[in-house]
Short mmCIF file of C-alpha atoms and ligand atoms in Angstrom, two decimals:
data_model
loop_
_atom_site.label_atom_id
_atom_site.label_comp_id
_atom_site.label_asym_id
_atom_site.label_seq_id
_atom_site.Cartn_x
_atom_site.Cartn_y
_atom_site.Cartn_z
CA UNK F 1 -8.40 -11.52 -8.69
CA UNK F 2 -5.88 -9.31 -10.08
CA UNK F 3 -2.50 -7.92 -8.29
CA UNK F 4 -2.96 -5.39 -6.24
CA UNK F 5 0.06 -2.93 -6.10
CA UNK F 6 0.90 -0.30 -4.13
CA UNK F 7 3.32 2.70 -4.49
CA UNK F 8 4.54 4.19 -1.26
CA UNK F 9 6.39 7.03 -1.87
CA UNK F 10 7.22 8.42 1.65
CA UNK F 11 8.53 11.34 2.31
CA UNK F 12 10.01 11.24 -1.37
CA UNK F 13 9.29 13.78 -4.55
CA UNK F 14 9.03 17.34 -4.40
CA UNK F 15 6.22 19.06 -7.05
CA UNK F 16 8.17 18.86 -10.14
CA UNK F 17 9.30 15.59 -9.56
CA UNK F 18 5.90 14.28 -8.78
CA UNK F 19 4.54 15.75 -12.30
CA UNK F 20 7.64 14.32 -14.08
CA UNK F 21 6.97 10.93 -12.65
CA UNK F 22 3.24 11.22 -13.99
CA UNK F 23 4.19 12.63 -17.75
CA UNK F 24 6.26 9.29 -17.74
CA UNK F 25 3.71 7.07 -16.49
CA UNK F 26 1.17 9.00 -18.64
CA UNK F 27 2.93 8.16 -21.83
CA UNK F 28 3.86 4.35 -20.65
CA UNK F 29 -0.09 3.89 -20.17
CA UNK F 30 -1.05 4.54 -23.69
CA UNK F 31 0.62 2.13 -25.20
CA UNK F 32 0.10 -1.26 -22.77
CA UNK F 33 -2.06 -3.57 -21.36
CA UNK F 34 -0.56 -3.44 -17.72
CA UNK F 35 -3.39 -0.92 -16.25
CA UNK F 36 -5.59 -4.09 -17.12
CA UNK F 37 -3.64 -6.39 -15.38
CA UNK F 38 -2.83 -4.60 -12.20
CA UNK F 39 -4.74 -2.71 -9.78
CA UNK F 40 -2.16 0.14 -9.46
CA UNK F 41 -2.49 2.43 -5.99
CA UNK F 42 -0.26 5.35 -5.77
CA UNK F 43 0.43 6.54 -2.09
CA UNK F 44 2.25 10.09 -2.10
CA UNK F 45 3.02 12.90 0.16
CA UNK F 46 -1.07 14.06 1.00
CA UNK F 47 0.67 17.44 -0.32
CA UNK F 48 0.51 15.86 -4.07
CA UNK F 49 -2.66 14.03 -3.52
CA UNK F 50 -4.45 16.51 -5.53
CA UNK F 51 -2.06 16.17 -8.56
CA UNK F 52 -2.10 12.84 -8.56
CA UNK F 53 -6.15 12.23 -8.37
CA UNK F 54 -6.03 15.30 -11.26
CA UNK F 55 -3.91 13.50 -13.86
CA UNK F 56 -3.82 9.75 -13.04
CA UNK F 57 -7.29 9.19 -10.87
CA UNK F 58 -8.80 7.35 -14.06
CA UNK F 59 -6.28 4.65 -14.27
CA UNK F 60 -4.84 4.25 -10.37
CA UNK F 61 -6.10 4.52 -7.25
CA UNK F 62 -5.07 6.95 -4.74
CA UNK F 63 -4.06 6.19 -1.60
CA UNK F 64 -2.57 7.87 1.79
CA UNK F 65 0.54 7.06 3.72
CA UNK F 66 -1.08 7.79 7.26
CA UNK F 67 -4.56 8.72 8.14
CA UNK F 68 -5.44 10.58 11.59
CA UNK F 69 -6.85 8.26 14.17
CA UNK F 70 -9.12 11.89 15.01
CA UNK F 71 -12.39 13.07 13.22
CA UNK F 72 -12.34 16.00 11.50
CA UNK F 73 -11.79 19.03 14.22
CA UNK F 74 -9.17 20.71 16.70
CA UNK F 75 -6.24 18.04 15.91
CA UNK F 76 -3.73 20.76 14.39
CA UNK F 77 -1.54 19.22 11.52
CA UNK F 78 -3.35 15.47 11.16
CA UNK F 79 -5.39 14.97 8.32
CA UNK F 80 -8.55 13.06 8.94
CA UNK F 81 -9.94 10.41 6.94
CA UNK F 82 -12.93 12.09 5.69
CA UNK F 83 -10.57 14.55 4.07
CA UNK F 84 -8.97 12.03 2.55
CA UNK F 85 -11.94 10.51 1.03
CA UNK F 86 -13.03 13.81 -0.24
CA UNK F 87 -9.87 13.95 -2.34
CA UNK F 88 -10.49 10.70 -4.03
CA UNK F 89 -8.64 8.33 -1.41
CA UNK F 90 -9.33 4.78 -1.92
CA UNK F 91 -6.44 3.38 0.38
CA UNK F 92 -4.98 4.46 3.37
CA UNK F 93 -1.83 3.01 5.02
CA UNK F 94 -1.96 2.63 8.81
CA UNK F 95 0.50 1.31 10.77
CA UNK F 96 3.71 1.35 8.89
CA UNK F 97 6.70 0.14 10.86
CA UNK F 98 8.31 3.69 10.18
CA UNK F 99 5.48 5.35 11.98
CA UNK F 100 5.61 3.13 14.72
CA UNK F 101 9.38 3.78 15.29
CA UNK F 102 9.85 7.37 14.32
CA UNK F 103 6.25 8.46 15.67
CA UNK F 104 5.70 6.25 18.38
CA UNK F 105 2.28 4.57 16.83
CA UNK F 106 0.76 1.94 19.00
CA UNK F 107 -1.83 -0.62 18.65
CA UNK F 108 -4.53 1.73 20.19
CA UNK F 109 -3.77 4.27 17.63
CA UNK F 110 -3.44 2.59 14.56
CA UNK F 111 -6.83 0.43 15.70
CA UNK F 112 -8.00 4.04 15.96
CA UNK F 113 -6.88 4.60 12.58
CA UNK F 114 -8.46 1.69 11.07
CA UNK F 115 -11.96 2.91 12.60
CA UNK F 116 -11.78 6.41 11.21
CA UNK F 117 -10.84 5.08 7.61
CA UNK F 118 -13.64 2.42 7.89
CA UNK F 119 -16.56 5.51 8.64
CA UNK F 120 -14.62 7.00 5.74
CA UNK F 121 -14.96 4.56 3.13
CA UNK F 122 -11.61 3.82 3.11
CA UNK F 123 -9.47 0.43 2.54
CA UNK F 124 -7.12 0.86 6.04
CA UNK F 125 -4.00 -1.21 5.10
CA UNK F 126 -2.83 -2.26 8.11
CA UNK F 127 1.04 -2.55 7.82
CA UNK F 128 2.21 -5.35 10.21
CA UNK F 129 5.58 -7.63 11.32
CA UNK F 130 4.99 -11.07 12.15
CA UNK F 131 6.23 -10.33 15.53
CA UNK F 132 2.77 -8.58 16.12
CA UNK F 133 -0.04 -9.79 13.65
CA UNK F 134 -2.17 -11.09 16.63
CA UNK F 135 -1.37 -8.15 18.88
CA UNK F 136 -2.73 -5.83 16.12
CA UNK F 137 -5.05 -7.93 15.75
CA UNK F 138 -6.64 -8.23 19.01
CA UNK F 139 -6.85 -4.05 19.16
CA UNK F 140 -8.63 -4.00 16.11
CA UNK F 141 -12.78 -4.86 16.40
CA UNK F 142 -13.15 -8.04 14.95
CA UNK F 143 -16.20 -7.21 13.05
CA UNK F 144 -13.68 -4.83 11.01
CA UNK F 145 -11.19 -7.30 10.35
CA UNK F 146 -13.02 -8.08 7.00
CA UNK F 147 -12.67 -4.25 5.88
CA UNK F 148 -8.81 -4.61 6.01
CA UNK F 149 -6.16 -5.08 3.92
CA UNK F 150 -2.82 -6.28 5.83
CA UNK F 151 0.79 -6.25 4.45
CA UNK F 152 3.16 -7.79 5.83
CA UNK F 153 6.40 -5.70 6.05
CA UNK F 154 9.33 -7.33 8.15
CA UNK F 155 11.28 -5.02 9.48
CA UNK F 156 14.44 -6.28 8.34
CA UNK F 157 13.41 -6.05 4.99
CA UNK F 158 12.55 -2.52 4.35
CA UNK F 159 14.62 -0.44 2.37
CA UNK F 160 17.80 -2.70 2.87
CA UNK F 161 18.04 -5.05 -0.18
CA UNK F 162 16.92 -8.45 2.18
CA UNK F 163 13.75 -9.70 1.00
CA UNK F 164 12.28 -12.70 3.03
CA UNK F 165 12.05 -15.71 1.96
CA UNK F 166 8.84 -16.86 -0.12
CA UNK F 167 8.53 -19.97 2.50
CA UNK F 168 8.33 -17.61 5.34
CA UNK F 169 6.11 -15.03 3.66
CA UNK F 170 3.82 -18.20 3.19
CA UNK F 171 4.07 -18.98 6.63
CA UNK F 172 2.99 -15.19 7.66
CA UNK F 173 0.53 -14.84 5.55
CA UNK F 174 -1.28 -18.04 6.86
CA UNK F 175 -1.04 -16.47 10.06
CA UNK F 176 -2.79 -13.87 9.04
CA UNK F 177 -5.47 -15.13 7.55
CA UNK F 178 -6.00 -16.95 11.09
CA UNK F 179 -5.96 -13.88 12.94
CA UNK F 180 -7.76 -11.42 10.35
CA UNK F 181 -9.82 -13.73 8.27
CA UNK F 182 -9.60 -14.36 4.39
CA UNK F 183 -8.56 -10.40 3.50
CA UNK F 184 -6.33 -9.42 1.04
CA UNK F 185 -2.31 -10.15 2.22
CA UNK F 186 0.27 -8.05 0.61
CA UNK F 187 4.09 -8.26 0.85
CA UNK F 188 6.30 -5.40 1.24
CA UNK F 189 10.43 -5.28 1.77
CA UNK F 190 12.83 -4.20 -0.79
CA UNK F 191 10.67 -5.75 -3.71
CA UNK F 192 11.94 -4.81 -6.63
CA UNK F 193 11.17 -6.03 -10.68
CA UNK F 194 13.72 -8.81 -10.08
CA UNK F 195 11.85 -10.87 -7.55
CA UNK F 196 9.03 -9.38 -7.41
CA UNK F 197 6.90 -12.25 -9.18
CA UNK F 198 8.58 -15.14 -6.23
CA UNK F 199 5.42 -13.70 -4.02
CA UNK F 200 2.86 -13.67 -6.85
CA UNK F 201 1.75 -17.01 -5.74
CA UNK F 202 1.40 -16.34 -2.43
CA UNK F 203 -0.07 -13.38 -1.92
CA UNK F 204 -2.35 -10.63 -3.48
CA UNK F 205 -0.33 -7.77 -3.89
CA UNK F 206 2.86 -5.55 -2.95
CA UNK F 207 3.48 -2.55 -1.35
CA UNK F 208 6.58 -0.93 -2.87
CA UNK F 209 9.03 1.67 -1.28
CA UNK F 210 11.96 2.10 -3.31
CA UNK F 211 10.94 0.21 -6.42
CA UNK F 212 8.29 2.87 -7.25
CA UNK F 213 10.52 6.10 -7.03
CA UNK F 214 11.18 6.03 -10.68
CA UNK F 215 9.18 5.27 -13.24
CA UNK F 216 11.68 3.41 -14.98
CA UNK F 217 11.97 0.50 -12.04
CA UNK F 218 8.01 0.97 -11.38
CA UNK F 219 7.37 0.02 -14.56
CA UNK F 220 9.21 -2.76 -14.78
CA UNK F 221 7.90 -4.48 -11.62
CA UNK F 222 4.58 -3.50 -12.71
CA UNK F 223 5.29 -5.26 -16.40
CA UNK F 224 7.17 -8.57 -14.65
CA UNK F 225 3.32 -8.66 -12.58
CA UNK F 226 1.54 -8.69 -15.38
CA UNK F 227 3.35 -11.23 -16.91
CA UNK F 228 2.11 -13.69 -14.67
CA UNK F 229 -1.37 -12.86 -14.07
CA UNK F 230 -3.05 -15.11 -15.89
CA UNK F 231 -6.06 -14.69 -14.71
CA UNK F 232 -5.07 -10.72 -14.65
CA UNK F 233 -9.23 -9.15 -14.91
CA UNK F 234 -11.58 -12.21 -15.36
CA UNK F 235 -11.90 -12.30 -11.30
CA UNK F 236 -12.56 -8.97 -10.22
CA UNK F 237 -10.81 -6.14 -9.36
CA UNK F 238 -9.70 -4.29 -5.98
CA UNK F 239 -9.45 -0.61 -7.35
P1 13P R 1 11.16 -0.71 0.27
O1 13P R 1 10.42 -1.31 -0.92
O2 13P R 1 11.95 0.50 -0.08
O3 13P R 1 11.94 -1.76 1.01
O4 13P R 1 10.02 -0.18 1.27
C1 13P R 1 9.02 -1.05 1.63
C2 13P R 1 7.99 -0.27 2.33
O5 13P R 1 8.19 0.16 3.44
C3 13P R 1 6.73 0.00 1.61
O6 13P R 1 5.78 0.52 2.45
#
């Protein structure tokens, strides 16, 4: 199975930094074997979703940063998933840890979240700490466990430079394969080109803050993945 990695740019980029980033990448692409290797998601502001699906949707896929636990209909400002899909969303990230501390997300709502993406036809990936795999877990219908992809993000690790240990990410990700089933476990927490291949043995993918702001350090990390997937293409593909 190849690498699955994802680019989470936050509340990062205005316009003309968005459609710098994607001349750079543009030009990278033509010359190496890396979009073969890696199953590349790029998560921006939904405001750029449109310029990213227009120049890049042929090589990445696109994904969201939040997704409205709503249908479409009188939910002013929250973007539902079917709008998403229209756009060319593939992924949608539910449950980050920032949304749940600046936004006040609970298990309810990112459960709700998951549901709406599902109708959608959209990969939910459910951001969780191991503090609360099985609590997400148990809000979430277990017939849609198999629909999700999880990362595991610790807390501690976001945006600060401390990146878990590879023993403990082991140790999480078996848990949540107990809880959710065999999906699809990413890592997430100040991964960066430098140790970014310590997790490619134990799980499937990354989800990268920081790392994918510029394309310089992006590239890298994407480059250092490729390097060691050996099997990079002969077992399928998540995009
Ligand atoms: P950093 O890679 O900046 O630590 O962010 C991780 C993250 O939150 C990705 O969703």
């Amino acid at each position: 199975m190849k690498k699955l990695v994802i680019a989470n740019w936050k509340s990062h980029k205005t316009l003309p930094e968005v459609k710098h980033w994607i001349d750079e990448f543009e030009d990278k692409l033509d010359t190496s074997l890396v979009k073969d290797a890696v199953d590349i998601v790029i998560a921006p502001s939904d405001l750029y979703i449109a310029e990213v699906a227009d120049e890049l949707d042929t090589v990445v896929a696109l994904g969201a940063q939040d997704v409205s636990p709503y249908p479409t209909g009188k939910y002013t400002g929250a973007t539902a998933a079917s709008q998403l899909a229209s756009m060319g969303v593939k992924y949608a990230i539910v449950g980050h840890s920032e949304r749940r501390q600046y936004f006040g997300e609970d298990y309810v709502q990112v459960a709700n979240k998951v549901e709406q993406c599902i109708d959608a036809g959209i990969t939910p990936v459910v951001c969780v700490d191991d503090e609360y795999v099985s609590a997400q877990a148990a809000a979430i219908r277990p017939e849609l466990h198999s629909n999700c992809v999880i990362a595991y993000e610790a807390l501690s690790a976001i945006g600060t430079g401390n990146t878990m240990n590879p023993a403990h990410v082991a140790d999480v990700r078996d848990t949540i394969k107990e809880v959710f089933g065999d999906v699809p476990v990413l890592y997430g927490g100040s991964v960066t080109s430098s140790n970014v291949t310590e997790y490619a043995k134990i799980n499937d993918g990354w989800l990268i803050g920081g790392a994918s702001l510029t394309l310089e350090n992006f590239w890298a990390l994407l480059t250092a993945v490729a390097n060691v997937s050996d099997d990079a293409g002969k077992n399928g593909s998540f995009a």
